[in-house]
Amino acid sequence: MSQKSQPGRSALMAELTVESRRYMAAFALFNQAVADHLRLHPTDLQCLNLLGLEAAPVTTGRIAELTGLTTGSATRLVDRLERGGYVTRERDTVDRRRVLVTTVPERMVEIGAVWERLNGAWAAMFEAYDDDEVALLIAHMRRTVELSALQVESLREAAGGA
């Protein structure tokens, strides 16, 4: 009998469904609380998070790709971040037609300070796992990011066809 068909699997999968819903809600509410603390919109906070992971300034089109937003929504997001002093727009020196969005280091430090205060508890939680478990968590997170992007695309396509 395979592990997937063992008795108790359906109960375990049902529990996973319930805990997944709690996990996603907890993340969304946590993100909202951090955004509220910083007086940012939750999407703007996550955009800044993603921009902080980029190696260089990016176009608004790249921001749309990173966030799953339409280009129009990404432009409005960049407008808000620019008004808030979190990013600047500059012409690309190589291709003057392109406009690059750059984070403002001082503002990123402010956000980083909040994350630094919160990271201790997260680090302590992850320290409870052995290396194999951490590797599993990393694999799960990567697969979740990939699947989420596909689901966002699917939802946007369905909305466009409605």
PDB file of N, CA and C in Angstrom, residues 60-136:
ATOM      1  N   THR A  60       8.995  49.432 -14.655  1.00  0.00           N
ATOM      2  CA  THR A  60       7.646  49.200 -14.122  1.00  0.00           C
ATOM      3  C   THR A  60       7.088  47.889 -14.668  1.00  0.00           C
ATOM      4  N   GLY A  61       7.466  47.546 -15.892  1.00  0.00           N
ATOM      5  CA  GLY A  61       7.038  46.256 -16.458  1.00  0.00           C
ATOM      6  C   GLY A  61       7.541  45.092 -15.626  1.00  0.00           C
ATOM      7  N   ARG A  62       8.785  45.188 -15.160  1.00  0.00           N
ATOM      8  CA  ARG A  62       9.342  44.135 -14.298  1.00  0.00           C
ATOM      9  C   ARG A  62       8.584  44.100 -12.971  1.00  0.00           C
ATOM     10  N   ILE A  63       8.215  45.251 -12.456  1.00  0.00           N
ATOM     11  CA  ILE A  63       7.434  45.294 -11.209  1.00  0.00           C
ATOM     12  C   ILE A  63       6.100  44.597 -11.425  1.00  0.00           C
ATOM     13  N   ALA A  64       5.488  44.790 -12.586  1.00  0.00           N
ATOM     14  CA  ALA A  64       4.234  44.089 -12.899  1.00  0.00           C
ATOM     15  C   ALA A  64       4.467  42.583 -12.888  1.00  0.00           C
ATOM     16  N   GLU A  65       5.583  42.135 -13.469  1.00  0.00           N
ATOM     17  CA  GLU A  65       5.912  40.701 -13.468  1.00  0.00           C
ATOM     18  C   GLU A  65       6.115  40.185 -12.054  1.00  0.00           C
ATOM     19  N   LEU A  66       6.867  40.930 -11.243  1.00  0.00           N
ATOM     20  CA  LEU A  66       7.178  40.490  -9.876  1.00  0.00           C
ATOM     21  C   LEU A  66       5.934  40.375  -9.011  1.00  0.00           C
ATOM     22  N   THR A  67       5.009  41.310  -9.196  1.00  0.00           N
ATOM     23  CA  THR A  67       3.841  41.387  -8.316  1.00  0.00           C
ATOM     24  C   THR A  67       2.603  40.698  -8.870  1.00  0.00           C
ATOM     25  N   GLY A  68       2.616  40.396 -10.172  1.00  0.00           N
ATOM     26  CA  GLY A  68       1.427  39.825 -10.791  1.00  0.00           C
ATOM     27  C   GLY A  68       0.371  40.871 -11.099  1.00  0.00           C
ATOM     28  N   LEU A  69       0.730  42.141 -10.975  1.00  0.00           N
ATOM     29  CA  LEU A  69      -0.207  43.228 -11.274  1.00  0.00           C
ATOM     30  C   LEU A  69      -0.212  43.522 -12.769  1.00  0.00           C
ATOM     31  N   THR A  70      -1.265  44.155 -13.225  1.00  0.00           N
ATOM     32  CA  THR A  70      -1.263  44.666 -14.597  1.00  0.00           C
ATOM     33  C   THR A  70      -0.262  45.813 -14.661  1.00  0.00           C
ATOM     34  N   THR A  71       0.149  46.189 -15.864  1.00  0.00           N
ATOM     35  CA  THR A  71       1.113  47.292 -15.979  1.00  0.00           C
ATOM     36  C   THR A  71       0.514  48.602 -15.475  1.00  0.00           C
ATOM     37  N   GLY A  72      -0.779  48.804 -15.696  1.00  0.00           N
ATOM     38  CA  GLY A  72      -1.435  50.008 -15.190  1.00  0.00           C
ATOM     39  C   GLY A  72      -1.431  50.064 -13.669  1.00  0.00           C
ATOM     40  N   SER A  73      -1.745  48.928 -13.038  1.00  0.00           N
ATOM     41  CA  SER A  73      -1.726  48.868 -11.571  1.00  0.00           C
ATOM     42  C   SER A  73      -0.308  49.032 -11.042  1.00  0.00           C
ATOM     43  N   ALA A  74       0.658  48.446 -11.740  1.00  0.00           N
ATOM     44  CA  ALA A  74       2.059  48.588 -11.317  1.00  0.00           C
ATOM     45  C   ALA A  74       2.504  50.038 -11.413  1.00  0.00           C
ATOM     46  N   THR A  75       2.061  50.737 -12.432  1.00  0.00           N
ATOM     47  CA  THR A  75       2.400  52.164 -12.577  1.00  0.00           C
ATOM     48  C   THR A  75       1.821  52.960 -11.413  1.00  0.00           C
ATOM     49  N   ARG A  76       0.571  52.692 -11.056  1.00  0.00           N
ATOM     50  CA  ARG A  76      -0.044  53.393  -9.920  1.00  0.00           C
ATOM     51  C   ARG A  76       0.683  53.053  -8.615  1.00  0.00           C
ATOM     52  N   LEU A  77       1.114  51.804  -8.466  1.00  0.00           N
ATOM     53  CA  LEU A  77       1.874  51.390  -7.286  1.00  0.00           C
ATOM     54  C   LEU A  77       3.188  52.182  -7.215  1.00  0.00           C
ATOM     55  N   VAL A  78       3.905  52.278  -8.333  1.00  0.00           N
ATOM     56  CA  VAL A  78       5.159  53.031  -8.364  1.00  0.00           C
ATOM     57  C   VAL A  78       4.894  54.509  -8.074  1.00  0.00           C
ATOM     58  N   ASP A  79       3.791  55.040  -8.586  1.00  0.00           N
ATOM     59  CA  ASP A  79       3.426  56.432  -8.283  1.00  0.00           C
ATOM     60  C   ASP A  79       3.303  56.640  -6.773  1.00  0.00           C
ATOM     61  N   ARG A  80       2.606  55.724  -6.097  1.00  0.00           N
ATOM     62  CA  ARG A  80       2.438  55.835  -4.632  1.00  0.00           C
ATOM     63  C   ARG A  80       3.784  55.744  -3.923  1.00  0.00           C
ATOM     64  N   LEU A  81       4.608  54.770  -4.342  1.00  0.00           N
ATOM     65  CA  LEU A  81       5.910  54.597  -3.694  1.00  0.00           C
ATOM     66  C   LEU A  81       6.805  55.806  -3.926  1.00  0.00           C
ATOM     67  N   GLU A  82       6.705  56.396  -5.099  1.00  0.00           N
ATOM     68  CA  GLU A  82       7.507  57.593  -5.386  1.00  0.00           C
ATOM     69  C   GLU A  82       7.031  58.769  -4.534  1.00  0.00           C
ATOM     70  N   ARG A  83       5.711  58.954  -4.439  1.00  0.00           N
ATOM     71  CA  ARG A  83       5.163  60.019  -3.582  1.00  0.00           C
ATOM     72  C   ARG A  83       5.584  59.833  -2.131  1.00  0.00           C
ATOM     73  N   GLY A  84       5.662  58.570  -1.683  1.00  0.00           N
ATOM     74  CA  GLY A  84       6.052  58.271  -0.312  1.00  0.00           C
ATOM     75  C   GLY A  84       7.557  58.355  -0.070  1.00  0.00           C
ATOM     76  N   GLY A  85       8.321  58.551  -1.128  1.00  0.00           N
ATOM     77  CA  GLY A  85       9.771  58.667  -0.984  1.00  0.00           C
ATOM     78  C   GLY A  85      10.492  57.332  -0.899  1.00  0.00           C
ATOM     79  N   TYR A  86       9.827  56.251  -1.311  1.00  0.00           N
ATOM     80  CA  TYR A  86      10.433  54.920  -1.240  1.00  0.00           C
ATOM     81  C   TYR A  86      11.210  54.549  -2.498  1.00  0.00           C
ATOM     82  N   VAL A  87      10.826  55.131  -3.634  1.00  0.00           N
ATOM     83  CA  VAL A  87      11.512  54.848  -4.895  1.00  0.00           C
ATOM     84  C   VAL A  87      11.695  56.144  -5.675  1.00  0.00           C
ATOM     85  N   THR A  88      12.620  56.084  -6.625  1.00  0.00           N
ATOM     86  CA  THR A  88      12.784  57.156  -7.599  1.00  0.00           C
ATOM     87  C   THR A  88      12.712  56.542  -8.988  1.00  0.00           C
ATOM     88  N   ARG A  89      12.369  57.387  -9.955  1.00  0.00           N
ATOM     89  CA  ARG A  89      12.373  56.975 -11.356  1.00  0.00           C
ATOM     90  C   ARG A  89      13.499  57.737 -12.053  1.00  0.00           C
ATOM     91  N   GLU A  90      14.250  57.015 -12.846  1.00  0.00           N
ATOM     92  CA  GLU A  90      15.341  57.642 -13.596  1.00  0.00           C
ATOM     93  C   GLU A  90      15.414  57.028 -14.989  1.00  0.00           C
ATOM     94  N   ARG A  91      15.804  57.845 -15.961  1.00  0.00           N
ATOM     95  CA  ARG A  91      16.008  57.335 -17.313  1.00  0.00           C
ATOM     96  C   ARG A  91      17.191  56.378 -17.316  1.00  0.00           C
ATOM     97  N   ASP A  92      17.052  55.288 -18.044  1.00  0.00           N
ATOM     98  CA  ASP A  92      18.139  54.331 -18.229  1.00  0.00           C
ATOM     99  C   ASP A  92      19.232  55.018 -19.047  1.00  0.00           C
ATOM    100  N   THR A  93      20.460  54.993 -18.565  1.00  0.00           N
ATOM    101  CA  THR A  93      21.555  55.660 -19.276  1.00  0.00           C
ATOM    102  C   THR A  93      21.920  54.939 -20.564  1.00  0.00           C
ATOM    103  N   VAL A  94      21.605  53.652 -20.669  1.00  0.00           N
ATOM    104  CA  VAL A  94      21.896  52.877 -21.877  1.00  0.00           C
ATOM    105  C   VAL A  94      20.782  53.054 -22.909  1.00  0.00           C
ATOM    106  N   ASP A  95      19.538  52.974 -22.464  1.00  0.00           N
ATOM    107  CA  ASP A  95      18.380  53.094 -23.338  1.00  0.00           C
ATOM    108  C   ASP A  95      17.488  54.200 -22.777  1.00  0.00           C
ATOM    109  N   ARG A  96      17.619  55.400 -23.309  1.00  0.00           N
ATOM    110  CA  ARG A  96      16.923  56.576 -22.769  1.00  0.00           C
ATOM    111  C   ARG A  96      15.392  56.449 -22.832  1.00  0.00           C
ATOM    112  N   ARG A  97      14.870  55.492 -23.590  1.00  0.00           N
ATOM    113  CA  ARG A  97      13.419  55.289 -23.648  1.00  0.00           C
ATOM    114  C   ARG A  97      12.900  54.595 -22.399  1.00  0.00           C
ATOM    115  N   ARG A  98      13.787  53.851 -21.728  1.00  0.00           N
ATOM    116  CA  ARG A  98      13.378  53.085 -20.542  1.00  0.00           C
ATOM    117  C   ARG A  98      13.504  53.934 -19.274  1.00  0.00           C
ATOM    118  N   VAL A  99      12.557  53.728 -18.383  1.00  0.00           N
ATOM    119  CA  VAL A  99      12.604  54.376 -17.074  1.00  0.00           C
ATOM    120  C   VAL A  99      12.817  53.278 -16.038  1.00  0.00           C
ATOM    121  N   LEU A 100      13.810  53.495 -15.182  1.00  0.00           N
ATOM    122  CA  LEU A 100      14.127  52.507 -14.150  1.00  0.00           C
ATOM    123  C   LEU A 100      13.651  53.001 -12.793  1.00  0.00           C
ATOM    124  N   VAL A 101      13.152  52.073 -12.013  1.00  0.00           N
ATOM    125  CA  VAL A 101      12.690  52.355 -10.656  1.00  0.00           C
ATOM    126  C   VAL A 101      13.771  51.869  -9.694  1.00  0.00           C
ATOM    127  N   THR A 102      14.183  52.770  -8.813  1.00  0.00           N
ATOM    128  CA  THR A 102      15.244  52.476  -7.847  1.00  0.00           C
ATOM    129  C   THR A 102      14.714  52.725  -6.443  1.00  0.00           C
ATOM    130  N   THR A 103      14.997  51.826  -5.533  1.00  0.00           N
ATOM    131  CA  THR A 103      14.596  52.054  -4.136  1.00  0.00           C
ATOM    132  C   THR A 103      15.494  53.118  -3.513  1.00  0.00           C
ATOM    133  N   VAL A 104      14.936  53.836  -2.544  1.00  0.00           N
ATOM    134  CA  VAL A 104      15.678  54.853  -1.799  1.00  0.00           C
ATOM    135  C   VAL A 104      16.278  54.158  -0.581  1.00  0.00           C
ATOM    136  N   PRO A 105      17.607  54.062  -0.522  1.00  0.00           N
ATOM    137  CA  PRO A 105      18.258  53.274   0.541  1.00  0.00           C
ATOM    138  C   PRO A 105      17.820  53.642   1.961  1.00  0.00           C
ATOM    139  N   GLU A 106      17.677  54.929   2.248  1.00  0.00           N
ATOM    140  CA  GLU A 106      17.296  55.342   3.602  1.00  0.00           C
ATOM    141  C   GLU A 106      15.919  54.825   3.983  1.00  0.00           C
ATOM    142  N   ARG A 107      15.005  54.819   3.025  1.00  0.00           N
ATOM    143  CA  ARG A 107      13.656  54.317   3.311  1.00  0.00           C
ATOM    144  C   ARG A 107      13.664  52.803   3.464  1.00  0.00           C
ATOM    145  N   MET A 108      14.500  52.124   2.688  1.00  0.00           N
ATOM    146  CA  MET A 108      14.612  50.667   2.811  1.00  0.00           C
ATOM    147  C   MET A 108      15.205  50.294   4.166  1.00  0.00           C
ATOM    148  N   VAL A 109      16.091  51.126   4.683  1.00  0.00           N
ATOM    149  CA  VAL A 109      16.660  50.887   6.014  1.00  0.00           C
ATOM    150  C   VAL A 109      15.552  50.962   7.067  1.00  0.00           C
ATOM    151  N   GLU A 110      14.636  51.914   6.915  1.00  0.00           N
ATOM    152  CA  GLU A 110      13.506  52.040   7.858  1.00  0.00           C
ATOM    153  C   GLU A 110      12.671  50.747   7.873  1.00  0.00           C
ATOM    154  N   ILE A 111      12.372  50.246   6.694  1.00  0.00           N
ATOM    155  CA  ILE A 111      11.599  49.001   6.595  1.00  0.00           C
ATOM    156  C   ILE A 111      12.411  47.847   7.164  1.00  0.00           C
ATOM    157  N   GLY A 112      13.690  47.801   6.825  1.00  0.00           N
ATOM    158  CA  GLY A 112      14.572  46.752   7.327  1.00  0.00           C
ATOM    159  C   GLY A 112      14.630  46.717   8.842  1.00  0.00           C
ATOM    160  N   ALA A 113      14.568  47.884   9.466  1.00  0.00           N
ATOM    161  CA  ALA A 113      14.614  47.943  10.933  1.00  0.00           C
ATOM    162  C   ALA A 113      13.390  47.262  11.547  1.00  0.00           C
ATOM    163  N   VAL A 114      12.241  47.426  10.911  1.00  0.00           N
ATOM    164  CA  VAL A 114      11.027  46.757  11.407  1.00  0.00           C
ATOM    165  C   VAL A 114      11.186  45.249  11.260  1.00  0.00           C
ATOM    166  N   TRP A 115      11.642  44.800  10.075  1.00  0.00           N
ATOM    167  CA  TRP A 115      11.829  43.362   9.862  1.00  0.00           C
ATOM    168  C   TRP A 115      12.861  42.813  10.838  1.00  0.00           C
ATOM    169  N   GLU A 116      13.905  43.575  11.104  1.00  0.00           N
ATOM    170  CA  GLU A 116      14.950  43.113  12.028  1.00  0.00           C
ATOM    171  C   GLU A 116      14.379  42.862  13.424  1.00  0.00           C
ATOM    172  N   ARG A 117      13.477  43.741  13.860  1.00  0.00           N
ATOM    173  CA  ARG A 117      12.844  43.560  15.172  1.00  0.00           C
ATOM    174  C   ARG A 117      11.991  42.288  15.205  1.00  0.00           C
ATOM    175  N   LEU A 118      11.400  41.942  14.078  1.00  0.00           N
ATOM    176  CA  LEU A 118      10.506  40.782  14.010  1.00  0.00           C
ATOM    177  C   LEU A 118      11.243  39.477  13.720  1.00  0.00           C
ATOM    178  N   ASN A 119      12.413  39.553  13.111  1.00  0.00           N
ATOM    179  CA  ASN A 119      13.108  38.356  12.634  1.00  0.00           C
ATOM    180  C   ASN A 119      13.559  37.397  13.729  1.00  0.00           C
ATOM    181  N   GLY A 120      13.838  37.885  14.920  1.00  0.00           N
ATOM    182  CA  GLY A 120      14.311  37.014  15.992  1.00  0.00           C
ATOM    183  C   GLY A 120      13.352  35.869  16.284  1.00  0.00           C
ATOM    184  N   ALA A 121      12.085  36.193  16.365  1.00  0.00           N
ATOM    185  CA  ALA A 121      11.079  35.161  16.650  1.00  0.00           C
ATOM    186  C   ALA A 121      10.983  34.155  15.502  1.00  0.00           C
ATOM    187  N   TRP A 122      11.083  34.643  14.246  1.00  0.00           N
ATOM    188  CA  TRP A 122      11.038  33.745  13.101  1.00  0.00           C
ATOM    189  C   TRP A 122      12.270  32.847  13.091  1.00  0.00           C
ATOM    190  N   ALA A 123      13.420  33.431  13.352  1.00  0.00           N
ATOM    191  CA  ALA A 123      14.660  32.636  13.366  1.00  0.00           C
ATOM    192  C   ALA A 123      14.586  31.556  14.437  1.00  0.00           C
ATOM    193  N   ALA A 124      14.066  31.906  15.605  1.00  0.00           N
ATOM    194  CA  ALA A 124      13.940  30.929  16.689  1.00  0.00           C
ATOM    195  C   ALA A 124      13.000  29.789  16.290  1.00  0.00           C
ATOM    196  N   MET A 125      11.931  30.128  15.610  1.00  0.00           N
ATOM    197  CA  MET A 125      10.992  29.095  15.163  1.00  0.00           C
ATOM    198  C   MET A 125      11.693  28.133  14.197  1.00  0.00           C
ATOM    199  N   PHE A 126      12.449  28.666  13.236  1.00  0.00           N
ATOM    200  CA  PHE A 126      13.115  27.816  12.249  1.00  0.00           C
ATOM    201  C   PHE A 126      14.273  27.028  12.852  1.00  0.00           C
ATOM    202  N   GLU A 127      14.879  27.509  13.907  1.00  0.00           N
ATOM    203  CA  GLU A 127      15.973  26.778  14.566  1.00  0.00           C
ATOM    204  C   GLU A 127      15.498  25.447  15.150  1.00  0.00           C
ATOM    205  N   ALA A 128      14.203  25.323  15.396  1.00  0.00           N
ATOM    206  CA  ALA A 128      13.661  24.081  15.950  1.00  0.00           C
ATOM    207  C   ALA A 128      13.689  22.934  14.930  1.00  0.00           C
ATOM    208  N   TYR A 129      13.916  23.258  13.648  1.00  0.00           N
ATOM    209  CA  TYR A 129      13.921  22.255  12.592  1.00  0.00           C
ATOM    210  C   TYR A 129      15.342  21.796  12.285  1.00  0.00           C
ATOM    211  N   ASP A 130      15.477  20.499  11.937  1.00  0.00           N
ATOM    212  CA  ASP A 130      16.794  20.014  11.513  1.00  0.00           C
ATOM    213  C   ASP A 130      17.025  20.410  10.054  1.00  0.00           C
ATOM    214  N   ASP A 131      18.221  20.161   9.533  1.00  0.00           N
ATOM    215  CA  ASP A 131      18.578  20.592   8.177  1.00  0.00           C
ATOM    216  C   ASP A 131      17.655  20.013   7.115  1.00  0.00           C
ATOM    217  N   ASP A 132      17.270  18.751   7.238  1.00  0.00           N
ATOM    218  CA  ASP A 132      16.370  18.144   6.258  1.00  0.00           C
ATOM    219  C   ASP A 132      15.003  18.822   6.270  1.00  0.00           C
ATOM    220  N   GLU A 133      14.521  19.156   7.458  1.00  0.00           N
ATOM    221  CA  GLU A 133      13.234  19.838   7.567  1.00  0.00           C
ATOM    222  C   GLU A 133      13.313  21.247   6.978  1.00  0.00           C
ATOM    223  N   VAL A 134      14.422  21.946   7.227  1.00  0.00           N
ATOM    224  CA  VAL A 134      14.600  23.280   6.647  1.00  0.00           C
ATOM    225  C   VAL A 134      14.638  23.176   5.126  1.00  0.00           C
ATOM    226  N   ALA A 135      15.349  22.181   4.600  1.00  0.00           N
ATOM    227  CA  ALA A 135      15.394  21.976   3.146  1.00  0.00           C
ATOM    228  C   ALA A 135      13.986  21.720   2.599  1.00  0.00           C
ATOM    229  N   LEU A 136      13.180  20.952   3.319  1.00  0.00           N
ATOM    230  CA  LEU A 136      11.801  20.706   2.904  1.00  0.00           C
ATOM    231  C   LEU A 136      11.002  22.010   2.914  1.00  0.00           C
TER     232      LEU A 136
END
